[in-house]
Coordinates of C-alpha atoms and ligand atoms in Angstrom, one line a residue:
X1 CA 2.7 -29.8 -5.7
X2 CA 2.4 -28.3 -2.1
X3 CA 1.5 -24.8 -1.4
X4 CA 3.9 -22.5 -3.2
X5 CA 4.1 -19.6 -0.6
X6 CA 3.1 -21.1 2.6
X7 CA 5.6 -24.0 2.1
X8 CA 8.3 -21.5 1.8
X9 CA 7.1 -19.7 4.8
X10 CA 6.8 -23.1 6.7
X11 CA 10.2 -24.2 5.8
X12 CA 12.0 -21.4 7.8
X13 CA 9.6 -21.4 10.7
X14 CA 11.2 -22.5 13.9
X15 CA 8.2 -23.2 16.3
X16 CA 9.7 -21.7 19.4
X17 CA 11.0 -18.5 17.8
X18 CA 9.0 -15.3 18.3
X19 CA 7.1 -14.0 15.4
X20 CA 4.9 -11.2 16.6
X21 CA 5.3 -9.0 19.8
X22 CA 2.6 -6.4 20.4
X23 CA 3.1 -3.2 22.5
X24 CA 1.4 -4.7 25.3
X25 CA 3.9 -7.4 25.5
X26 CA 1.8 -10.4 24.1
X27 CA 3.9 -12.8 21.9
X28 CA 3.1 -15.3 19.2
X29 CA 5.8 -17.6 18.3
X30 CA 6.0 -19.3 14.7
X31 CA 4.4 -22.4 16.2
X32 CA 1.5 -20.3 17.3
X33 CA 1.3 -18.9 13.8
X34 CA 1.1 -22.4 12.2
X35 CA -1.5 -23.4 14.8
X36 CA -3.8 -20.3 14.5
X37 CA -3.6 -19.9 10.8
X38 CA -4.3 -23.6 10.5
X39 CA -7.5 -23.3 12.7
X40 CA -8.5 -20.2 10.7
X41 CA -7.9 -22.1 7.5
X42 CA -10.1 -24.8 8.9
X43 CA -12.9 -22.3 9.7
X44 CA -12.8 -20.8 6.1
X45 CA -13.3 -24.3 4.8
X46 CA -16.1 -25.0 7.1
X47 CA -17.7 -21.7 5.8
X48 CA -17.5 -23.0 2.4
X49 CA -14.7 -21.1 1.1
X50 CA -12.9 -23.1 -1.7
X51 CA -9.8 -22.8 -3.7
X52 CA -10.0 -19.6 -5.8
X53 CA -12.6 -18.1 -3.8
X54 CA -12.2 -14.6 -2.6
X55 CA -12.2 -13.7 0.9
X56 CA -12.5 -9.8 1.4
X57 CA -11.2 -8.6 4.7
X58 CA -11.7 -5.0 6.3
X59 CA -10.5 -5.2 9.9
X60 CA -8.2 -3.4 12.3
X61 CA -4.7 -4.4 12.3
X62 CA -4.0 -7.3 14.7
X63 CA -1.9 -10.6 14.9
X64 CA -5.2 -12.4 14.2
X65 CA -5.6 -10.4 10.9
X66 CA -2.3 -11.3 9.8
X67 CA -2.9 -15.0 10.7
X68 CA -6.1 -14.5 8.5
X69 CA -4.1 -13.5 5.4
X70 CA -1.8 -16.9 6.0
X71 CA -4.9 -18.9 6.6
X72 CA -6.3 -17.8 3.2
X73 CA -3.0 -18.8 1.6
X74 CA -3.4 -22.1 3.3
X75 CA -6.9 -22.8 2.3
X76 CA -6.0 -21.8 -1.3
X77 CA -8.3 -18.6 -1.1
X78 CA -7.6 -15.3 -2.7
X79 CA -7.0 -12.6 0.0
X80 CA -8.4 -9.4 -0.7
X81 CA -7.6 -6.8 1.9
X82 CA -9.4 -3.6 2.1
X83 CA -8.4 -0.1 3.6
X84 CA -10.3 0.2 7.0
X85 CA -11.0 4.0 5.9
X86 CA -13.3 2.8 3.1
X87 CA -16.9 3.8 3.3
X88 CA -20.0 1.5 2.8
X89 CA -20.4 3.2 -0.7
X90 CA -16.8 2.2 -1.5
X91 CA -17.2 -1.1 -0.2
X92 CA -20.4 -1.8 -2.2
X93 CA -18.3 -1.6 -5.4
X94 CA -15.3 -3.7 -4.3
X95 CA -17.7 -6.6 -3.1
X96 CA -19.9 -6.2 -6.2
X97 CA -16.8 -6.7 -8.5
X98 CA -14.9 -9.3 -6.6
X99 CA -18.0 -11.3 -5.4
X100 CA -16.1 -12.7 -2.4
X101 CA -17.5 -16.0 -0.9
X102 CA -16.8 -14.4 2.5
X103 CA -16.4 -10.8 3.9
X104 CA -14.6 -10.3 7.3
X105 CA -15.3 -7.0 8.9
X106 CA -15.1 -5.4 12.3
X107 CA -18.3 -5.8 14.5
X108 CA -19.5 -2.2 13.9
X109 CA -19.8 -2.8 10.0
X110 CA -21.4 -6.2 10.2
X111 CA -24.9 -5.2 9.5
X112 CA -24.1 -2.8 6.7
X113 CA -21.7 -5.1 5.0
X114 CA -24.0 -8.1 5.4
X115 CA -26.6 -6.3 3.4
X116 CA -24.1 -5.8 0.5
X117 CA -22.4 -9.1 0.7
X118 CA -25.9 -10.9 0.8
X119 CA -26.7 -9.3 -2.7
X120 CA -23.5 -11.0 -4.2
X121 CA -23.8 -14.5 -2.5
X122 CA -21.3 -13.8 0.1
X123 CA -21.5 -14.2 3.9
X124 CA -20.1 -12.1 6.7
X125 CA -18.0 -12.9 9.7
X126 CA -16.4 -10.6 12.2
X127 CA -12.8 -10.0 13.6
X128 CA -12.2 -7.0 16.0
X129 CA -9.1 -5.1 16.9
X130 CA -8.4 -7.3 19.9
X131 CA -8.3 -10.4 18.0
X132 CA -11.9 -11.6 18.8
X133 CA -15.0 -12.1 16.8
X134 CA -17.3 -14.8 15.2
X135 CA -14.4 -16.0 12.9
X136 CA -11.9 -16.6 15.8
X137 CA -14.9 -18.5 17.7
X138 CA -15.3 -20.7 14.8
X139 CA -11.4 -21.1 14.4
X140 CA -11.4 -22.3 18.2
X141 CA -13.4 -25.3 17.3
X142 CA -11.1 -26.4 14.5
X143 CA -8.1 -28.6 14.7
X144 CA -4.6 -27.1 14.6
X145 CA -3.6 -29.6 12.0
X146 CA -4.7 -28.3 8.5
X147 CA -3.9 -29.9 5.3
X148 CA -2.8 -26.9 3.0
X149 CA -4.7 -26.7 -0.3
X150 CA -2.5 -27.2 -3.2
X151 CA -1.5 -24.0 -5.0
X152 CA 1.1 -23.5 -7.5
X153 CA 3.2 -20.5 -8.5
X154 CA 0.7 -19.1 -11.0
X155 CA -2.4 -19.6 -8.7
X156 CA -3.7 -16.4 -7.3
X157 CA -2.8 -15.5 -3.7
X158 CA -4.3 -12.0 -3.4
X159 CA -6.2 -9.3 -5.1
X160 CA -5.4 -5.7 -4.2
X161 CA -7.5 -2.8 -5.6
X162 CA -6.0 0.1 -7.0
X163 CA -7.9 3.2 -8.1
X164 CA -8.1 3.9 -11.8
X165 CA -7.2 7.2 -13.6
X166 CA -10.5 6.7 -15.4
X167 CA -13.5 4.7 -14.3
X168 CA -13.5 2.5 -11.2
X169 CA -10.9 0.7 -9.0
X170 CA -9.2 -2.3 -10.7
X171 CA -8.2 -5.4 -8.7
X172 CA -4.6 -6.4 -9.1
X173 CA -4.2 -10.2 -9.3
X174 CA -1.1 -11.5 -7.4
X175 CA 0.1 -14.9 -7.8
X176 CA 1.9 -17.0 -5.1
X177 CA 5.1 -16.7 -7.0
X178 CA 4.7 -12.8 -7.6
X179 CA 4.8 -12.6 -3.7
X180 CA 7.2 -15.2 -2.9
X181 CA 9.9 -14.3 -5.5
X182 CA 9.8 -10.7 -4.5
X183 CA 9.9 -11.4 -0.8
X184 CA 13.0 -13.6 -1.3
X185 CA 14.8 -11.0 -3.4
X186 CA 14.1 -8.3 -0.8
X187 CA 15.2 -10.6 2.1
X188 CA 18.5 -11.3 0.4
X189 CA 18.8 -7.7 -0.8
X190 CA 18.3 -6.2 2.6
X191 CA 20.2 -8.8 4.4
X192 CA 17.4 -10.0 6.6
X193 CA 17.9 -12.9 9.1
X194 CA 16.2 -14.7 11.9
X195 CA 18.1 -12.1 14.1
X196 CA 16.1 -9.3 12.8
X197 CA 13.1 -7.5 14.7
X198 CA 11.1 -5.3 12.4
X199 CA 9.0 -2.2 13.7
X200 CA 5.9 -2.9 11.8
X201 CA 4.0 0.5 12.0
X202 CA 2.2 0.4 8.6
X203 CA -1.2 -0.7 7.7
X204 CA -1.7 -4.4 6.6
X205 CA -4.1 -3.7 3.6
X206 CA -1.5 -2.6 1.2
X207 CA 1.6 -4.0 -0.4
X208 CA 4.0 -2.2 1.7
X209 CA 2.8 -3.4 5.1
X210 CA 1.2 -6.6 4.0
X211 CA 3.7 -8.3 1.5
X212 CA 7.0 -6.3 1.9
X213 CA 7.1 -6.0 5.6
X214 CA 5.3 -9.2 6.6
X215 CA 6.3 -11.6 3.9
X216 CA 10.1 -10.5 4.2
X217 CA 9.8 -11.1 8.1
X218 CA 8.1 -14.3 7.6
X219 CA 10.6 -15.8 5.1
X220 CA 13.6 -14.8 7.2
X221 CA 12.2 -16.3 10.4
X222 CA 12.6 -12.9 12.0
X223 CA 10.3 -11.3 14.4
X224 CA 8.2 -8.0 14.4
X225 CA 6.7 -5.5 16.8
X226 CA 3.2 -5.2 15.5
X227 CA 1.9 -1.7 16.2
X228 CA -1.8 -0.6 15.4
X229 CA -0.5 2.4 13.6
X230 CA 2.6 4.8 13.5
X231 CA 3.4 6.7 16.6
X232 CA 6.8 8.5 16.9
X233 CA 7.1 8.2 20.6
X234 CA 6.3 4.5 20.5
X235 CA 8.6 3.8 17.5
X236 CA 11.4 5.6 19.1
X237 CA 11.2 3.4 22.3
X238 CA 11.1 0.2 20.2
X239 CA 14.3 1.3 18.5
X240 CA 16.1 0.3 21.6
X241 CA 15.5 -3.4 20.8
X242 CA 14.5 -3.5 17.2
X243 CA 16.9 -3.8 14.1
X244 CA 14.9 -2.7 11.1
X245 CA 12.0 -0.3 10.3
X246 CA 10.0 0.2 7.1
X247 CA 7.9 3.3 6.4
X248 CA 6.4 5.8 4.1
X249 CA 8.1 9.3 3.9
X250 CA 5.6 10.7 6.4
X251 CA 7.1 8.4 9.1
X252 CA 10.5 9.9 8.6
X253 CA 9.3 13.4 8.3
X254 CA 7.7 13.1 11.7
X255 CA 10.8 11.2 13.2
X256 CA 13.1 14.0 11.9
X257 CA 10.9 16.5 13.9
X258 CA 11.0 14.6 17.0
X259 CA 13.6 15.7 19.6
X260 CA 14.2 12.1 20.7
X261 CA 15.6 11.0 17.1
X262 CA 19.4 10.9 17.8
X263 CA 22.4 8.8 16.9
X264 CA 22.1 7.1 20.3
X265 CA 18.5 6.4 20.1
X266 CA 19.0 4.5 16.7
X267 CA 22.3 3.0 17.6
X268 CA 21.0 -0.6 17.6
X269 CA 19.1 -0.3 14.4
X270 CA 20.7 -1.7 11.1
X271 CA 18.2 -0.6 8.4
X272 CA 15.6 2.2 7.8
X273 CA 13.7 1.7 4.5
X274 CA 11.4 4.2 2.9
X275 CA 8.9 3.7 0.2
X276 CA 5.4 4.3 -1.4
X277 CA 5.7 7.9 -2.1
X278 CA 8.7 10.2 -2.9
X279 CA 11.1 10.9 -0.1
X280 CA 12.3 14.4 -0.1
X281 CA 16.1 14.7 -0.3
X282 CA 15.9 17.2 2.8
X283 CA 14.3 14.5 4.8
X284 CA 17.0 11.9 3.7
X285 CA 19.6 14.6 4.7
X286 CA 18.2 15.6 7.9
X287 CA 17.7 11.9 9.0
X288 CA 21.4 11.2 8.1
X289 CA 22.4 14.2 10.1
X290 CA 20.6 13.4 13.3
X291 CA 21.3 9.5 13.4
X292 CA 24.2 8.7 10.9
X293 CA 21.9 6.2 9.1
X294 CA 21.3 6.6 5.4
X295 CA 17.6 5.8 4.7
X296 CA 17.3 3.1 2.1
X297 CA 14.8 4.3 -0.4
X298 CA 13.1 1.7 -2.8
X299 CA 10.4 1.9 -5.3
X300 CA 7.3 -0.4 -5.9
X301 CA 3.7 -0.5 -6.6
X302 CA 0.6 -2.7 -6.0
X303 CA 0.8 -4.2 -9.5
X304 CA 4.6 -5.1 -9.5
X305 CA 5.6 -5.5 -5.8
X306 CA 9.1 -3.9 -5.5
X307 CA 11.1 -2.9 -8.5
X308 CA 14.0 -1.1 -7.4
X309 CA 16.1 -0.6 -4.3
X310 CA 19.0 1.5 -3.2
X311 CA 22.0 -0.7 -2.3
X312 CA 22.5 -2.2 1.1
X313 CA 26.2 -1.7 0.8
X314 CA 27.2 1.2 -1.4
X315 CA 25.8 4.7 -1.8
X316 CA 22.2 5.3 -0.8
X317 CA 21.4 8.4 -2.8
X318 CA 18.8 11.0 -1.9
X319 CA 16.3 11.5 -4.6
X320 CA 16.8 8.2 -6.3
X321 CA 15.2 4.8 -5.9
X322 CA 18.3 2.8 -6.6
X323 CA 18.8 0.1 -9.0
X324 CA 16.4 -2.6 -10.5
X325 CA 16.4 -5.5 -8.1
X326 CA 18.0 -8.7 -9.0
X327 CA 15.5 -10.4 -11.7
X328 CA 13.5 -7.3 -12.6
X329 CA 14.0 -5.7 -15.8
X330 CA 13.4 -2.0 -16.0
X331 CA 13.7 0.4 -19.0
X332 CA 12.6 4.1 -19.7
X333 CA 10.6 4.5 -22.9
X334 CA 8.7 7.1 -24.9
X335 CA 5.3 7.2 -23.2
X336 CA 3.4 7.1 -26.6
X337 CA 5.3 5.0 -29.1
X338 CA 7.1 3.0 -26.4
X339 CA 10.6 3.3 -27.8
X340 CA 13.4 3.1 -25.5
X341 CA 15.0 6.5 -24.6
X342 CA 18.8 6.9 -23.9
X343 CA 19.9 7.0 -20.3
X344 CA 19.7 10.4 -18.7
X345 CA 16.5 11.2 -20.6
X346 CA 13.1 11.2 -19.1
X347 CA 10.6 8.7 -20.0
X348 CA 7.9 6.2 -19.0
X349 CA 9.4 3.5 -16.5
X350 CA 8.3 -0.1 -17.7
X351 CA 9.1 -3.3 -15.9
X352 CA 9.1 -7.1 -16.4
X353 CA 9.9 -9.8 -14.1
X354 CA 8.5 -12.5 -11.7
X355 CA 7.1 -9.6 -9.5
X356 CA 4.7 -8.4 -12.1
X357 CA 0.9 -9.2 -11.6
X358 CA -1.2 -11.4 -13.7
X359 CA -3.6 -8.6 -14.8
X360 CA -6.7 -6.8 -13.5
X361 CA -9.5 -8.9 -12.1
X362 CA -12.1 -9.3 -14.9
X363 CA -10.6 -6.4 -17.0
X364 CA -8.9 -8.0 -19.9
X365 CA -8.9 -4.7 -22.0
X366 CA -7.5 -2.7 -19.3
X367 CA -4.8 -5.3 -18.5
X368 CA -3.9 -5.4 -22.2
X369 CA -3.6 -1.6 -22.4
X370 CA -1.1 -1.4 -19.6
X371 CA 1.3 -3.9 -21.0
X372 CA 3.7 -3.6 -24.1
X373 CA 3.7 -6.4 -26.6
X374 CA 6.8 -7.8 -25.1
X375 CA 5.4 -8.1 -21.8
X376 CA 6.8 -4.9 -20.1
X377 CA 4.3 -3.4 -17.6
X378 CA 3.8 0.4 -18.2
X379 CA 4.0 1.8 -14.6
X380 CA 2.6 5.3 -15.3
X381 CA 5.6 6.7 -13.4
X382 CA 8.1 9.0 -15.2
X383 CA 11.7 8.6 -14.7
X384 CA 15.3 8.4 -15.7
X385 CA 18.4 6.3 -15.3
X386 CA 21.5 8.3 -14.5
X387 CA 25.2 7.5 -15.5
X388 CA 25.7 5.3 -12.5
X389 CA 22.5 3.3 -13.2
X390 CA 20.4 4.8 -10.3
X391 CA 16.9 5.2 -11.2
X392 CA 15.3 8.4 -10.5
X393 CA 11.5 9.0 -10.5
X394 CA 10.7 12.6 -11.7
X395 CA 7.0 12.6 -12.0
X396 CA 4.0 10.8 -12.9
X397 CA 2.4 10.2 -16.1
X398 CA -0.9 9.3 -14.3
X399 CA -3.1 11.9 -12.7
X400 CA -2.6 10.7 -9.0
X401 CA -2.1 12.2 -5.7
X402 CA -0.1 10.2 -3.0
X403 CA -0.8 11.5 0.5
X404 CA 1.0 9.9 3.4
X405 CA 1.5 6.8 1.2
X406 CA -2.1 6.4 0.2
X407 CA -3.1 6.9 -3.5
X408 CA -5.9 9.2 -4.4
X409 CA -7.2 9.3 -8.0
X410 CA -8.4 12.8 -8.7
X411 CA -11.1 11.6 -11.1
X412 CA -12.7 9.6 -8.2
X413 CA -13.0 12.9 -6.0
X414 CA -14.0 15.2 -8.8
X415 CA -16.9 12.8 -9.9
X416 CA -18.2 12.9 -6.2
X417 CA -17.8 16.9 -6.1
X418 CA -19.2 17.4 -9.9
X419 CA -22.4 15.5 -8.7
X420 CA -23.3 17.9 -5.9
X421 CA -26.0 20.6 -6.5
X422 CA -24.4 23.8 -7.2
X423 CA -21.3 22.8 -8.7
X424 CA -20.3 23.4 -12.4
X425 CA -17.0 21.5 -12.4
X426 CA -13.9 20.7 -10.2
X427 CA -10.3 19.8 -10.4
X428 CA -8.6 17.8 -7.7
X429 CA -4.8 18.4 -7.3
X430 CA -2.0 17.6 -4.9
X431 CA 0.0 20.3 -3.5
X432 CA 3.2 20.0 -1.4
X433 CA 2.2 19.2 2.2
X434 CA 4.7 19.3 5.1
X435 CA 3.4 16.1 6.7
X436 CA 1.5 14.1 4.1
X437 CA 3.9 15.0 1.2
X438 CA 0.9 16.0 -0.8
X439 CA -2.3 17.4 0.3
X440 CA -5.5 16.6 -1.6
X441 CA -7.0 20.0 -2.7
X442 CA -10.2 20.6 -4.6
X443 CA -10.7 23.7 -6.9
X444 CA -14.4 24.1 -7.6
X445 CA -16.4 26.3 -10.1
X446 CA -19.8 27.2 -8.4
X447 CA -23.0 27.5 -10.5
X448 CA -24.1 31.2 -10.8
X449 CA -26.1 32.0 -7.7
X450 CA -25.0 29.0 -5.9
X451 CA -23.8 29.4 -2.3
X452 CA -22.2 26.3 -1.5
X453 CA -19.1 26.6 0.6
X454 CA -16.0 24.7 1.6
X455 CA -17.9 23.0 4.6
X456 CA -20.9 22.0 2.4
X457 CA -18.5 20.3 -0.1
X458 CA -16.5 18.5 2.7
X459 CA -19.8 17.4 4.4
X460 CA -21.1 16.0 1.2
X461 CA -18.0 13.9 0.8
X462 CA -18.0 12.4 4.2
X463 CA -19.9 9.3 3.7
X464 CA -19.0 8.8 0.2
X465 CA -15.1 8.8 0.2
X466 CA -12.5 7.4 2.7
X467 CA -11.2 10.2 5.1
X468 CA -7.7 10.2 3.5
X469 CA -9.3 11.0 -0.1
X470 CA -11.2 13.9 1.2
X471 CA -9.6 17.3 0.4
X472 CA -7.7 19.1 3.0
X473 CA -8.9 22.4 1.6
X474 CA -11.7 23.3 -0.9
X475 CA -10.9 26.5 -3.0
X476 CA -13.6 28.1 -5.4
X477 CA -12.7 30.0 -8.5
X478 CA -14.6 31.5 -11.5
X479 CA -13.2 29.2 -14.3
X480 CA -10.7 26.5 -14.4
X481 CA -7.6 27.3 -16.5
X482 CA -7.8 25.4 -19.8
X483 CA -5.3 24.9 -22.7
X484 CA -6.3 25.6 -26.4
X485 CA -7.6 21.8 -26.5
X486 CA -9.9 22.7 -23.7
X487 CA -8.1 20.5 -21.2
X488 CA -7.9 21.7 -17.6
X489 CA -4.4 22.8 -16.9
X490 CA -3.7 21.1 -13.4
X491 CA -0.1 22.2 -13.5
X492 CA -1.2 25.9 -13.6
X493 CA -3.4 25.1 -10.5
X494 CA -0.7 23.5 -8.8
X495 CA 1.7 26.5 -9.5
X496 CA -1.0 29.1 -8.3
X497 CA -1.7 27.5 -5.0
X498 CA 1.7 25.8 -4.3
X499 CA 2.1 27.5 -1.0
X500 CA -1.3 26.8 0.4
X501 CA 0.0 24.3 3.0
X502 CA 3.4 25.9 3.8
X503 CA 3.6 26.4 7.5
Ligands
MLC601 C1 -4.7 9.7 7.8 N1 -5.2 10.9 7.4 C2 -4.7 11.2 6.4 C3 -3.9 10.2 6.0 N2 -3.8 9.5 7.0 N3 -5.0 12.1 5.3 C4 -4.4 12.1 4.3 N4 -3.5 11.2 4.0 C5 -3.1 10.2 4.6 N5 -2.2 9.4 4.5 C6 -6.3 11.7 8.0 C7 -6.9 11.1 9.4 O1 -8.1 10.4 9.0 C8 -7.0 12.2 10.1 O2 -8.3 12.9 9.8 C9 -6.0 13.3 9.7 O3 -5.6 12.8 8.4 C10 -4.8 13.4 10.5 O4 -4.6 12.1 11.0 P1 -3.1 11.6 11.7 O5 -3.4 11.2 13.0 O6 -2.1 12.6 11.5 O7 -2.8 10.5 10.6 P2 -2.2 9.1 11.2 O8 -3.3 8.2 11.7 O9 -1.0 9.4 12.0 O10 -1.7 8.6 9.8 C11 -0.7 9.2 8.9 C12 0.0 8.0 8.3 C13 -0.9 6.9 7.7 C14 0.9 8.5 7.4 C15 0.9 7.4 9.5 O11 -1.6 7.6 6.7 C16 -0.1 5.6 7.3 O12 0.2 4.8 7.9 N6 0.1 5.7 5.9 C17 0.9 4.6 5.3 C18 0.0 4.2 4.0 C19 0.7 3.0 3.3 O13 0.9 2.0 4.0 N7 0.9 3.1 2.1 C20 1.6 2.0 1.2 C21 0.8 1.7 0.0 S1 1.5 0.4 -0.9 P3 -9.2 13.8 10.8 O14 -10.6 13.3 10.7 O15 -8.5 13.8 12.2 O16 -9.2 15.2 10.0 C22 2.4 1.2 -2.2 C23 3.4 0.3 -2.9 C24 4.8 0.7 -2.3 O17 2.3 2.3 -2.2 O18 5.7 1.0 -3.2 O19 5.0 0.6 -1.1
AMP602 P1 0.2 1.9 -5.2 O1 -0.6 1.9 -6.2 O2 -0.5 2.3 -3.9 O3 0.9 0.7 -5.1 O4 1.3 3.2 -5.4 C1 2.4 2.8 -6.4 C2 2.9 4.1 -6.7 O5 3.6 4.9 -5.4 C3 4.1 4.2 -7.7 O6 3.4 3.9 -9.0 C4 4.8 5.4 -7.6 O7 4.0 6.5 -8.2 C5 4.7 5.7 -6.0 N1 6.0 5.3 -5.3 C6 6.3 4.2 -4.7 N2 7.4 4.2 -4.1 C7 8.0 5.4 -4.5 C8 9.2 6.0 -4.3 N3 10.3 5.6 -3.6 N4 9.2 7.3 -4.8 C9 8.4 7.8 -5.6 N5 7.2 7.4 -5.9 C10 6.9 6.1 -5.3

């Protein structure tokens, strides 16, 4: 049977070709990738990780961290990446829910995480930003030759947690073929070849940086500049020798404001991809005016990988996410009944295809609720299809804020604020933000006589929620606006405060 995803990666890997370059000039070839991921896979097995076991990973971005993902594939484990911003309070839930056999963390978190993992039968190893740590020491003792564990197309490769509109986060189960089929489609659609050099400035704990950017590079035998994070100066320098960049809209907003962004500076680049959040048409236009390149916007989500893309050749239209990718069926339906709506009308975007996940980890009811009887997945995004077939995303049917490409579910933040002494209730909304697209904002009703202020609310959230989920501002009101059914009218709040972050 082989190992469905890694066999495909191995098949295009030329041992001497460069896979990763870092800013400090270090290089890893494809041969190094196979050797190190083999050693790490051996270390995982020696630690007792068996096929199907989850390996949770909360580490800084590094080439070794990417090799650990590949090692998990090869060892037949289920890779479970976690945002480095998550607090111990948040990790407690993920580890309790996923019950990983092994948790790999940075050295600073070792003690705190060991206490949590121990409660759920898991052990802890370390990997730091420079690529050392106890797991790497163990890998050094393992041979480079590793016999990959057999995994078929439907076996799980990864679980990525996505927050829920109600209740706790859900683990999206992605199979080897979900990842492979989508990466091959994107490789061909975006014309990736072994000559490409990708600027990789995204985090590697989400779909965009981990699967879209890394798997597409691997399956093309291309190379990447792996940067710890986005930095406009550094990215512009790399454009002298790179060919492709993938980013969230905030990357492009920041580049457009940079005086160094010119046609000359981007002359060697062949493609700029944007996704994970809505790209403003004005950013698309400004980028084009300054560089002559039309940004290519695509649309995806954790549960489905990539669904649509603007064309490689042909018009890349601002404000649209392009056409369904080959093999992906996409329709727009009435949110309630699920009946398809005519083209041009807005409804719920639903998708079906080899890209769509296998359901939420240990949540069969939640999984069933998000699929139609004929197998289409209900994305929660509202959209329409225009007369040329381009898909437009016009809003969200789910209460979700996207800030700098990270998703924040208001309910999670509201629950934390509502639990604070002196708070009657709160509403968390996203307001237009010049840098992050949307800025998380809390509107709070204080109890009579309570003296709670903005700082107290923010201090109270510090150890509870990841930094990017914490409100940029906290506002106080006498009452929240409600409709006749008693539901909080977040649209009214969004309108009232729409200028809050305007420069
Ligand atoms: C950082 N901060 C954020 C934030 N990122 N706040 C809100 N939203 C964010 N996205 C906080 C920092 O902790 C800091 O807090 C302050 O805001 C300013 O930080 P910064 O230095 O300006 O931020 P920076 O480190 O430059 O990060 C911004 C960013 C980063 C946009 C480069 O967030 C990023 O790389 N985002 C990409 C997310 C991503 O990969 N999404 C893909 C999901 S997959 P303080 O303490 O200083 O006040 C998906 C599916 C699909 O959605 O379709 O792809
Ligand atoms: P995530 O759960 O982090 O995978 O986020 C997925 C969500 O991001 C989607 O459901 C959309 O709401 C949003 N998204 C991704 N790409 C785009 C895009 N190009 N335009 C608008 N929204 C997008």
